[in-house]
Coordinates of C-alpha atoms in Angstrom, one line a residue:
X1 CA 132.9 155.9 -9.8
X2 CA 132.4 152.9 -7.7
X3 CA 129.6 153.0 -5.1
X4 CA 128.8 151.2 -1.9
X5 CA 125.7 149.1 -1.8
X6 CA 123.9 147.9 1.3
X7 CA 121.2 145.4 1.3
X8 CA 118.8 144.8 4.2
X9 CA 119.0 141.2 5.5
X10 CA 116.0 139.1 4.9
X11 CA 113.6 137.8 7.6
X12 CA 114.8 134.2 7.0
X13 CA 118.4 135.2 7.8
X14 CA 117.6 136.8 11.1
X15 CA 115.5 133.9 12.2
X16 CA 118.4 131.5 11.4
X17 CA 120.9 133.5 13.5
X18 CA 118.5 133.6 16.5
X19 CA 118.1 129.8 16.3
X20 CA 121.8 129.3 16.3
X21 CA 122.3 131.5 19.4
X22 CA 119.5 129.7 21.2
X23 CA 121.1 126.3 20.4
X24 CA 124.5 127.5 21.7
X25 CA 123.0 128.7 25.0
X26 CA 121.1 125.5 25.4
X27 CA 124.3 123.4 24.9
X28 CA 126.2 125.5 27.4
X29 CA 123.5 125.2 30.0
X30 CA 123.3 121.5 29.5
X31 CA 127.0 121.1 29.9
X32 CA 127.0 123.2 33.1
X33 CA 124.2 121.1 34.5
X34 CA 125.5 117.7 33.6
X35 CA 129.1 118.2 34.5
X36 CA 128.7 118.7 38.3
X37 CA 126.1 115.9 38.4
X38 CA 128.5 113.6 36.6
X39 CA 131.4 114.5 39.0
X40 CA 129.1 114.0 42.0
X41 CA 128.0 110.6 40.8
X42 CA 131.6 109.6 40.0
X43 CA 132.8 110.6 43.5
X44 CA 129.9 108.7 45.1
X45 CA 130.8 105.5 43.1
X46 CA 134.4 105.8 44.2
X47 CA 133.6 106.3 47.8
X48 CA 131.0 103.5 47.8
X49 CA 133.6 101.1 46.3
X50 CA 136.3 102.2 48.7
X51 CA 138.4 104.0 46.1
X52 CA 139.1 107.0 48.4
X53 CA 141.0 106.8 51.7
X54 CA 139.5 108.8 54.6
X55 CA 142.5 110.6 56.3
X56 CA 140.9 110.3 59.7
X57 CA 140.7 106.5 59.2
X58 CA 144.2 106.3 57.9
X59 CA 146.0 108.4 60.5
X60 CA 143.5 108.5 63.4
X61 CA 143.4 106.6 66.6
X62 CA 143.1 102.8 65.8
X63 CA 140.0 101.1 66.9
X64 CA 141.7 97.7 67.2
X65 CA 145.1 96.6 68.4
X66 CA 147.0 97.7 65.3
X67 CA 149.5 100.5 65.7
X68 CA 148.9 103.3 63.2
X69 CA 151.0 106.5 63.5
X70 CA 151.6 109.7 61.7
X71 CA 154.6 109.8 59.3
X72 CA 157.7 110.4 61.4
X73 CA 156.3 108.9 64.5
X74 CA 157.8 105.4 64.0
X75 CA 160.0 105.8 67.1
X76 CA 157.1 106.3 69.5
X77 CA 157.2 104.2 72.7
X78 CA 153.6 103.4 72.2
X79 CA 152.9 99.7 72.2
X80 CA 150.0 97.4 72.1
X81 CA 147.3 97.7 74.7
X82 CA 148.2 96.4 78.2
X83 CA 145.8 94.2 80.2
X84 CA 142.9 96.1 81.5
X85 CA 143.2 97.7 84.9
X86 CA 141.0 99.4 87.4
X87 CA 141.1 102.7 85.6
X88 CA 141.5 101.4 82.1
X89 CA 137.8 101.3 81.2
X90 CA 137.2 104.9 82.5
X91 CA 140.3 106.3 80.6
X92 CA 139.9 104.3 77.3
X93 CA 138.4 105.8 74.2
X94 CA 135.0 104.9 72.9
X95 CA 134.4 103.0 69.6
X96 CA 133.7 106.2 67.7
X97 CA 136.6 108.3 66.4
X98 CA 136.8 111.8 67.8
X99 CA 139.7 114.3 67.6
X100 CA 142.0 111.7 66.0
X101 CA 144.9 114.0 65.7
X102 CA 145.4 114.1 69.5
X103 CA 147.1 110.7 69.2
X104 CA 150.5 110.7 71.1
X105 CA 150.1 114.5 71.8
X106 CA 151.8 115.1 75.2
X107 CA 150.9 118.8 75.4
X108 CA 154.6 119.5 76.2
X109 CA 154.2 123.3 76.4
X110 CA 157.6 125.1 76.2
X111 CA 158.9 128.2 78.0
X112 CA 157.8 130.5 75.1
X113 CA 154.3 130.5 76.4
X114 CA 153.5 133.4 78.7
X115 CA 152.5 133.7 81.4
X116 CA 153.9 130.4 82.9
X117 CA 151.3 128.9 85.2
X118 CA 151.7 126.0 87.6
X119 CA 149.2 124.1 89.7
X120 CA 150.0 122.4 93.0
X121 CA 147.9 119.7 94.5
X122 CA 148.0 117.1 97.3
X123 CA 146.3 113.9 96.2
X124 CA 145.9 110.2 96.9
X125 CA 143.6 109.7 93.9
X126 CA 144.1 107.2 91.0
X127 CA 144.7 107.7 87.3
X128 CA 141.0 107.7 86.5
X129 CA 140.8 111.1 88.2
X130 CA 144.3 112.6 87.9
X131 CA 144.9 112.1 84.2
X132 CA 141.7 113.9 83.0
X133 CA 142.4 116.7 85.6
X134 CA 146.0 117.2 84.3
X135 CA 145.3 117.2 80.6
X136 CA 142.2 119.4 80.9
X137 CA 144.4 122.0 82.5
X138 CA 147.1 121.5 80.0
X139 CA 144.5 122.3 77.3
X140 CA 143.6 125.6 78.9
X141 CA 147.3 126.7 79.3
X142 CA 148.8 125.2 82.5
X143 CA 152.4 124.2 81.9
X144 CA 153.6 122.7 85.2
X145 CA 152.1 120.5 87.9
X146 CA 153.5 119.9 91.4
X147 CA 151.9 116.7 92.6
X148 CA 152.4 115.9 96.3
X149 CA 151.2 112.2 96.3
X150 CA 150.5 109.5 98.8
X151 CA 148.3 106.5 99.0
X152 CA 147.1 105.2 95.6
X153 CA 148.7 108.1 93.8
X154 CA 152.1 107.1 95.1
X155 CA 151.8 103.4 94.1
X156 CA 154.3 102.1 91.5
X157 CA 152.1 101.9 88.5
X158 CA 150.4 105.3 89.0
X159 CA 153.5 107.2 89.8
X160 CA 155.3 105.8 86.7
X161 CA 152.6 107.2 84.6
X162 CA 152.6 110.6 86.3
X163 CA 156.4 110.9 86.1
X164 CA 156.3 110.2 82.4
X165 CA 154.0 113.3 81.6
X166 CA 155.9 116.4 80.5
X167 CA 155.7 119.2 83.0
X168 CA 154.6 117.0 86.0
X169 CA 156.8 117.0 89.1
X170 CA 155.9 114.2 91.6
X171 CA 156.8 114.7 95.3
X172 CA 156.4 111.6 97.5
X173 CA 155.4 111.9 101.2
X174 CA 158.5 110.2 102.7
X175 CA 160.0 110.4 106.1
X176 CA 162.6 112.9 104.8
X177 CA 159.8 115.2 103.5
X178 CA 158.1 115.2 106.8
X179 CA 161.3 116.0 108.6
X180 CA 162.0 118.8 106.2
X181 CA 158.5 120.2 106.7
X182 CA 158.9 119.9 110.5
X183 CA 161.5 122.6 110.2
X184 CA 159.2 125.0 108.4
X185 CA 158.7 128.5 110.0
X186 CA 154.9 127.9 109.8
X187 CA 155.1 125.9 113.0
X188 CA 156.4 129.0 114.9
X189 CA 153.8 131.4 113.5
X190 CA 150.3 132.0 114.7
X191 CA 148.3 132.3 111.4
X192 CA 147.9 128.5 111.1
X193 CA 148.2 127.5 114.8
X194 CA 144.5 126.9 115.3
X195 CA 144.6 123.9 113.0
X196 CA 147.6 122.2 114.6
X197 CA 147.4 118.8 116.3
X198 CA 143.8 118.0 115.1
X199 CA 142.8 115.0 113.1
X200 CA 141.3 114.4 109.6
X201 CA 140.4 117.6 107.8
X202 CA 142.4 119.8 110.0
X203 CA 145.5 117.6 109.6
X204 CA 144.9 117.7 105.8
X205 CA 144.6 121.5 105.9
X206 CA 148.0 121.8 107.6
X207 CA 149.6 119.3 105.2
X208 CA 148.2 121.2 102.2
X209 CA 149.6 124.5 103.6
X210 CA 153.1 122.9 104.1
X211 CA 153.0 121.5 100.6
X212 CA 152.0 124.8 99.2
X213 CA 154.9 126.4 100.9
X214 CA 157.3 124.0 99.3
X215 CA 155.6 124.4 95.9
X216 CA 156.3 128.2 96.0
X217 CA 160.1 127.4 96.1
X218 CA 159.7 124.9 93.2
X219 CA 157.7 127.4 91.2
X220 CA 160.4 130.1 91.6
X221 CA 163.1 127.7 90.5
X222 CA 161.0 126.6 87.5
X223 CA 160.5 130.2 86.4
X224 CA 156.7 130.2 86.9
X225 CA 154.7 133.5 86.9
X226 CA 151.5 132.3 88.6
X227 CA 150.8 129.5 91.1
X228 CA 147.4 127.9 92.0
X229 CA 146.5 125.4 94.6
X230 CA 143.7 123.1 93.3
X231 CA 142.3 119.7 94.4
X232 CA 141.9 116.9 91.8
X233 CA 138.1 117.2 92.1
X234 CA 138.2 120.8 90.9
X235 CA 138.6 122.4 87.4
X236 CA 139.3 125.9 86.4
X237 CA 136.6 127.4 84.2
X238 CA 138.1 130.4 82.4
X239 CA 134.9 131.9 81.2
X240 CA 135.0 135.3 79.6
X241 CA 138.0 134.7 77.4
X242 CA 137.9 134.4 73.7
X243 CA 140.2 131.3 73.6
X244 CA 138.9 129.5 76.7
X245 CA 142.4 130.0 78.1
X246 CA 143.7 130.4 81.6
X247 CA 146.8 132.2 80.3
X248 CA 144.6 134.8 78.6
X249 CA 142.6 135.1 81.8
X250 CA 145.8 135.8 83.9
X251 CA 147.2 138.1 81.2
X252 CA 144.4 140.4 82.0
X253 CA 144.7 139.7 85.8
X254 CA 141.1 138.6 86.5
X255 CA 139.9 136.0 89.0
X256 CA 137.9 132.8 89.5
X257 CA 134.8 132.2 91.7
X258 CA 133.6 128.9 93.1
X259 CA 130.7 126.8 91.6
X260 CA 129.6 123.5 93.0
X261 CA 128.5 120.5 90.9
X262 CA 124.9 119.4 91.1
X263 CA 124.7 115.6 90.5
X264 CA 121.7 114.3 88.7
X265 CA 122.3 110.6 89.0
X266 CA 123.6 108.2 91.6
X267 CA 125.6 106.0 89.2
X268 CA 128.2 108.6 88.1
X269 CA 131.5 106.9 87.2
X270 CA 133.6 109.8 85.7
X271 CA 132.4 113.2 87.0
X272 CA 134.4 115.3 84.6
X273 CA 132.6 113.6 81.6
X274 CA 129.2 113.1 83.1
X275 CA 128.3 116.1 85.2
X276 CA 127.2 119.3 83.5
X277 CA 125.0 121.1 86.1
X278 CA 126.5 123.5 88.6
X279 CA 125.1 125.6 91.4
X280 CA 126.3 129.3 91.2
X281 CA 128.1 130.9 94.0
X282 CA 126.5 133.6 96.2
X283 CA 128.9 136.1 94.7
X284 CA 127.4 135.4 91.2
X285 CA 123.7 135.9 92.1
X286 CA 121.5 138.9 93.1
X287 CA 120.9 138.9 96.8
X288 CA 117.1 138.7 96.5
X289 CA 117.4 135.6 94.2
X290 CA 119.9 133.9 96.5
X291 CA 118.1 134.4 99.8
X292 CA 114.7 134.1 98.2
X293 CA 115.5 130.6 96.9
X294 CA 117.8 129.5 99.7
X295 CA 115.5 126.9 101.2
X296 CA 114.7 125.3 97.9
X297 CA 118.4 125.3 96.8
X298 CA 119.6 123.7 100.0
X299 CA 117.0 120.9 100.0
X300 CA 117.4 120.2 103.7
X301 CA 121.2 120.3 103.8
X302 CA 123.0 122.4 106.3
X303 CA 124.2 125.0 103.8
X304 CA 123.7 126.4 100.3
X305 CA 126.8 124.5 99.1
X306 CA 127.4 121.0 100.3
X307 CA 131.0 122.0 101.2
X308 CA 132.9 125.3 100.9
X309 CA 131.9 128.4 99.0
X310 CA 135.0 130.6 99.3
X311 CA 136.8 129.0 96.4
X312 CA 140.5 129.1 95.6
X313 CA 142.9 131.8 94.6
X314 CA 145.8 132.1 92.2
X315 CA 148.9 134.2 93.1
X316 CA 151.8 135.8 91.3
X317 CA 155.0 134.0 92.2
X318 CA 157.3 136.5 94.0
X319 CA 159.5 137.0 97.0
X320 CA 158.0 136.5 100.5
X321 CA 154.9 134.7 99.1
X322 CA 153.3 132.2 101.6
X323 CA 150.1 130.2 101.7
X324 CA 147.3 131.4 103.9
X325 CA 145.6 128.0 104.2
X326 CA 144.6 125.9 101.3
X327 CA 142.2 128.6 99.9
X328 CA 144.3 131.7 99.9
X329 CA 147.8 133.2 99.5
X330 CA 149.5 135.9 101.4
X331 CA 152.8 137.8 101.6
X332 CA 155.1 138.2 104.6
X333 CA 156.2 141.7 103.6
X334 CA 153.0 143.4 102.3
X335 CA 149.3 143.1 102.2
X336 CA 148.1 141.5 99.0
X337 CA 145.6 143.2 96.6
X338 CA 142.8 140.9 95.5
X339 CA 141.0 141.2 92.2
X340 CA 137.8 139.5 91.1
X341 CA 136.0 138.7 87.8
X342 CA 132.4 137.8 87.4
X343 CA 132.5 135.0 84.8
X344 CA 135.5 132.7 85.6
X345 CA 135.0 130.0 88.3
X346 CA 136.4 127.0 90.0
X347 CA 134.2 124.0 89.3
X348 CA 134.1 121.9 92.4
X349 CA 132.8 118.3 91.8
X350 CA 131.5 117.7 95.3
X351 CA 130.5 114.1 96.2
X352 CA 129.8 113.3 92.6
X353 CA 130.0 109.5 93.1
X354 CA 128.2 107.5 95.7
X355 CA 131.5 105.8 96.6
X356 CA 132.8 109.2 97.8
X357 CA 130.8 108.6 101.1
X358 CA 132.7 105.5 102.0
X359 CA 136.1 106.7 100.7
X360 CA 136.0 109.8 102.9
X361 CA 134.9 107.7 105.9
X362 CA 137.9 105.4 105.4
X363 CA 140.3 108.3 105.6
X364 CA 139.3 109.3 109.1
X365 CA 139.3 107.4 112.4
X366 CA 137.0 109.7 114.3
X367 CA 133.9 108.3 116.2
X368 CA 130.6 108.8 114.3
X369 CA 129.1 111.0 117.0
X370 CA 128.0 114.7 116.7
X371 CA 130.6 115.8 119.2
X372 CA 133.5 113.9 117.9
X373 CA 133.0 114.8 114.2
X374 CA 133.3 118.5 115.1
X375 CA 137.0 118.0 116.0
X376 CA 137.5 116.2 112.7
X377 CA 135.6 118.1 110.0
X378 CA 135.1 121.8 109.5
X379 CA 131.9 121.7 107.4
X380 CA 128.5 120.5 108.5
X381 CA 127.8 118.4 105.4
X382 CA 131.1 116.5 105.8
X383 CA 130.2 115.7 109.4
X384 CA 126.7 114.4 108.4
X385 CA 128.1 112.4 105.5
X386 CA 130.7 110.8 107.8
X387 CA 128.1 109.8 110.4
X388 CA 125.7 108.3 107.8
X389 CA 128.6 106.4 106.1
X390 CA 129.8 105.0 109.4
X391 CA 126.4 104.0 110.9
X392 CA 124.0 103.2 108.1
X393 CA 123.5 100.2 105.8
X394 CA 124.3 100.3 102.1
X395 CA 120.7 100.8 101.3
X396 CA 120.2 103.6 103.8
X397 CA 123.3 105.3 102.6
X398 CA 122.1 105.2 99.0
X399 CA 118.7 106.6 100.1
X400 CA 120.4 109.4 102.0
X401 CA 122.7 110.2 99.0
X402 CA 119.7 110.4 96.7
X403 CA 117.9 112.8 99.0
X404 CA 120.8 115.1 99.9
X405 CA 123.1 115.0 96.8
X406 CA 121.3 113.8 93.7
X407 CA 118.9 116.2 92.0
X408 CA 116.0 113.9 91.2
X409 CA 113.2 116.5 91.3
X410 CA 113.0 117.6 87.6
X411 CA 110.5 120.4 88.3
X412 CA 112.6 122.0 91.0
X413 CA 115.7 121.7 88.9
X414 CA 114.0 123.5 86.0
X415 CA 112.8 126.1 88.3
X416 CA 116.2 126.9 89.7
X417 CA 117.7 126.8 86.2
X418 CA 115.3 129.5 85.2
X419 CA 116.1 131.6 88.2
X420 CA 119.8 131.3 87.4
X421 CA 120.8 129.5 90.6
X422 CA 121.6 126.3 88.6
X423 CA 123.5 126.5 85.3
X424 CA 124.7 124.2 82.6
X425 CA 128.4 124.2 81.7
X426 CA 129.4 121.8 78.9
X427 CA 132.9 122.9 77.8
X428 CA 134.9 120.9 80.4
X429 CA 132.8 117.8 79.7
X430 CA 133.5 118.2 75.9
X431 CA 137.2 118.6 76.4
X432 CA 137.6 115.6 78.7
X433 CA 135.4 113.4 76.5
X434 CA 137.4 114.5 73.4
X435 CA 140.7 113.7 75.1
X436 CA 139.4 110.3 76.3
X437 CA 137.9 109.2 73.0
X438 CA 141.0 110.3 71.0
X439 CA 143.1 107.9 73.1
X440 CA 145.3 110.5 74.9
X441 CA 144.9 108.9 78.3
X442 CA 145.5 105.3 77.1
X443 CA 148.5 106.5 75.1
X444 CA 150.1 108.0 78.2
X445 CA 149.5 104.8 80.2
X446 CA 150.8 102.6 77.4
X447 CA 153.9 104.8 76.9
X448 CA 154.7 104.8 80.6
X449 CA 154.3 101.0 81.0
X450 CA 156.5 100.4 77.9
X451 CA 159.3 102.5 79.4
X452 CA 161.5 101.0 82.2
X453 CA 163.8 103.9 82.6
X454 CA 162.4 105.1 86.0
X455 CA 160.9 101.8 87.2
X456 CA 163.4 101.2 90.0
X457 CA 163.1 104.8 91.2
X458 CA 159.4 104.6 91.3
X459 CA 159.4 101.4 93.3
X460 CA 161.8 102.9 95.8
X461 CA 159.7 105.9 96.3
X462 CA 156.4 104.0 96.6
X463 CA 157.9 101.6 99.1
X464 CA 159.2 104.5 101.2
X465 CA 155.7 106.0 101.1
X466 CA 154.1 102.9 102.4
X467 CA 156.6 102.6 105.2
X468 CA 156.2 106.2 106.2
X469 CA 153.3 107.0 108.4
X470 CA 151.4 109.9 106.9
X471 CA 151.1 112.8 109.4
X472 CA 151.4 116.5 109.3
X473 CA 152.4 116.9 113.0
X474 CA 155.3 118.7 114.3
X475 CA 158.3 116.3 114.7
X476 CA 160.9 118.7 116.1
X477 CA 159.8 120.7 119.2
X478 CA 163.1 122.4 120.0
X479 CA 162.6 126.2 119.6
X480 CA 166.0 126.6 118.1
X481 CA 164.9 124.6 115.1
X482 CA 162.4 127.3 114.2
X483 CA 165.3 129.5 113.2
X484 CA 165.9 127.4 110.2
X485 CA 163.2 129.0 108.2
X486 CA 163.8 129.2 104.4
X487 CA 165.8 132.1 103.1
X488 CA 163.2 132.7 100.5
X489 CA 160.6 133.6 103.1
X490 CA 162.4 136.1 105.3
X491 CA 160.5 137.1 108.4
X492 CA 159.6 140.6 109.4
X493 CA 158.4 141.3 112.9
X494 CA 156.6 144.4 111.8
X495 CA 154.3 142.6 109.5
X496 CA 150.8 141.5 110.7
X497 CA 149.9 138.0 109.7
X498 CA 146.4 137.3 108.6
X499 CA 145.0 134.0 110.0
X500 CA 144.6 131.1 107.6
X501 CA 141.3 131.1 105.8
X502 CA 139.5 127.8 106.2
X503 CA 136.9 126.3 103.9
X504 CA 133.8 128.5 104.5
X505 CA 130.1 127.9 103.6
X506 CA 128.2 130.7 101.7
X507 CA 126.1 133.0 103.9
X508 CA 122.7 131.7 105.1
X509 CA 119.5 133.7 105.6
X510 CA 120.4 134.1 109.3
X511 CA 123.5 136.0 108.3
X512 CA 121.4 138.4 106.3
X513 CA 119.8 139.8 109.5
X514 CA 122.8 139.9 111.8
X515 CA 124.4 143.1 113.0
X516 CA 125.9 145.5 110.4
X517 CA 129.5 144.6 111.3
X518 CA 128.8 140.9 110.8
X519 CA 127.1 141.6 107.5
X520 CA 130.2 143.5 106.4
X521 CA 132.5 140.7 107.4
X522 CA 130.4 138.1 105.5
X523 CA 129.9 140.0 102.3
X524 CA 133.6 141.1 102.2
X525 CA 135.0 137.6 102.3
X526 CA 137.4 137.2 99.4
X527 CA 135.3 134.7 97.3
X528 CA 138.0 133.2 95.1
X529 CA 140.3 135.9 94.1
X530 CA 143.5 136.5 92.2
X531 CA 146.2 137.6 94.7
X532 CA 148.5 140.2 93.0
X533 CA 151.2 141.7 95.1
X534 CA 153.2 143.2 92.3
X535 CA 152.3 146.8 93.2

């Protein structure tokens, strides 16, 4: 019978097997170590010798005059750079590439985005201010802009660029426009009558209200859901939303509150890209902090804010909507409900450039006396700025500007930042800088200058604007003409009409100690609200 035999391995055999296993592990570890190092060295050598093409260099915004485009963009109207203009250096990109994939992006938002938001403005500014303002608001979700232009904004070159931007509707201040606005029902109503037939700011206030009235009709025809009146020195700051989106903000029906810029230098050229410090509104601060630091925050100026503190409002587009001055909306048939949110704001870039002193002076023909400026300007700081700009030398004006506008006291600035009166906001600056450095603004200008489709129309409009004297006065005095009010704004005799809300300064310490009724009036002012009359 066959048997099974088992023999115990010797010591030398076990030792040999262990050595083989150790050698195998060592080889594997060596390969795992040397392989990534070899690949890293190989990639470094290729990149150093130029063997790899960086896609941001290949398809990004060119840093010279060569025209590089994405595949499929060969038919773009973009051409070589035009000769430099007044606004070219402020709108051109820097030498460092940033957000290169914005090239030739027109932000042409289509009707599938909800809600549809439009902004109306009355402006005489140039492209260096209007283009960053438009494209910043396009980034946060605004689809349509109604620009009522005059002065520099209505010139041939500027208007050609504005008309070429998708979603921008340009309205020129012609004689025909003034005649049409002279037939507005506003002239026969009392809510704006205290501003009629007065110069400068009062005249502008009436003009803005008339333009807002026309913009309501345009917004309805364009299928807009929300309308907002905003100046071109103001930006919406949709804080509190996950996507930094005005559309998301209005989807939840919140509101925006005013903040005023705090300039830290006297050589600001482009406020949207250079100003990051803002003074919070009274409505955003505890009362003890606001009144306790009021004197330090005003720095010898007439009020807490240099200009207004009651912000702007956005309204749902609907029947019987009307403006209530440049800062509010109202309804002919029902009293609006106003909602407010703590985080969102309107960022007002107030007197950010030294040249703003003289530019505002040149727009008004009032005498530089304390009595005469009261009939021209609504706010104390505007009156003081007009007088100093009309009577002082250039050196005296600069000194006054540094003392009243520029925050040169670092210790005081840090103190107010710690208290929360001043705050830093960088997002708008980053967006505008990114758009500029990626070549969006220069691309828009180049495309408009390369296209001659609307050249004759632009020249006709601009020449008519020059010939037409800019006024917001009533042209037709016949009472019968008042019956030609627009059908969209049907009048109801039973409805009470709230008076137009002018630009208002935030409350002062004197207001804190007035009678109870006065305190209630001050604290209940609608500081920048969303006007919702859907209910």
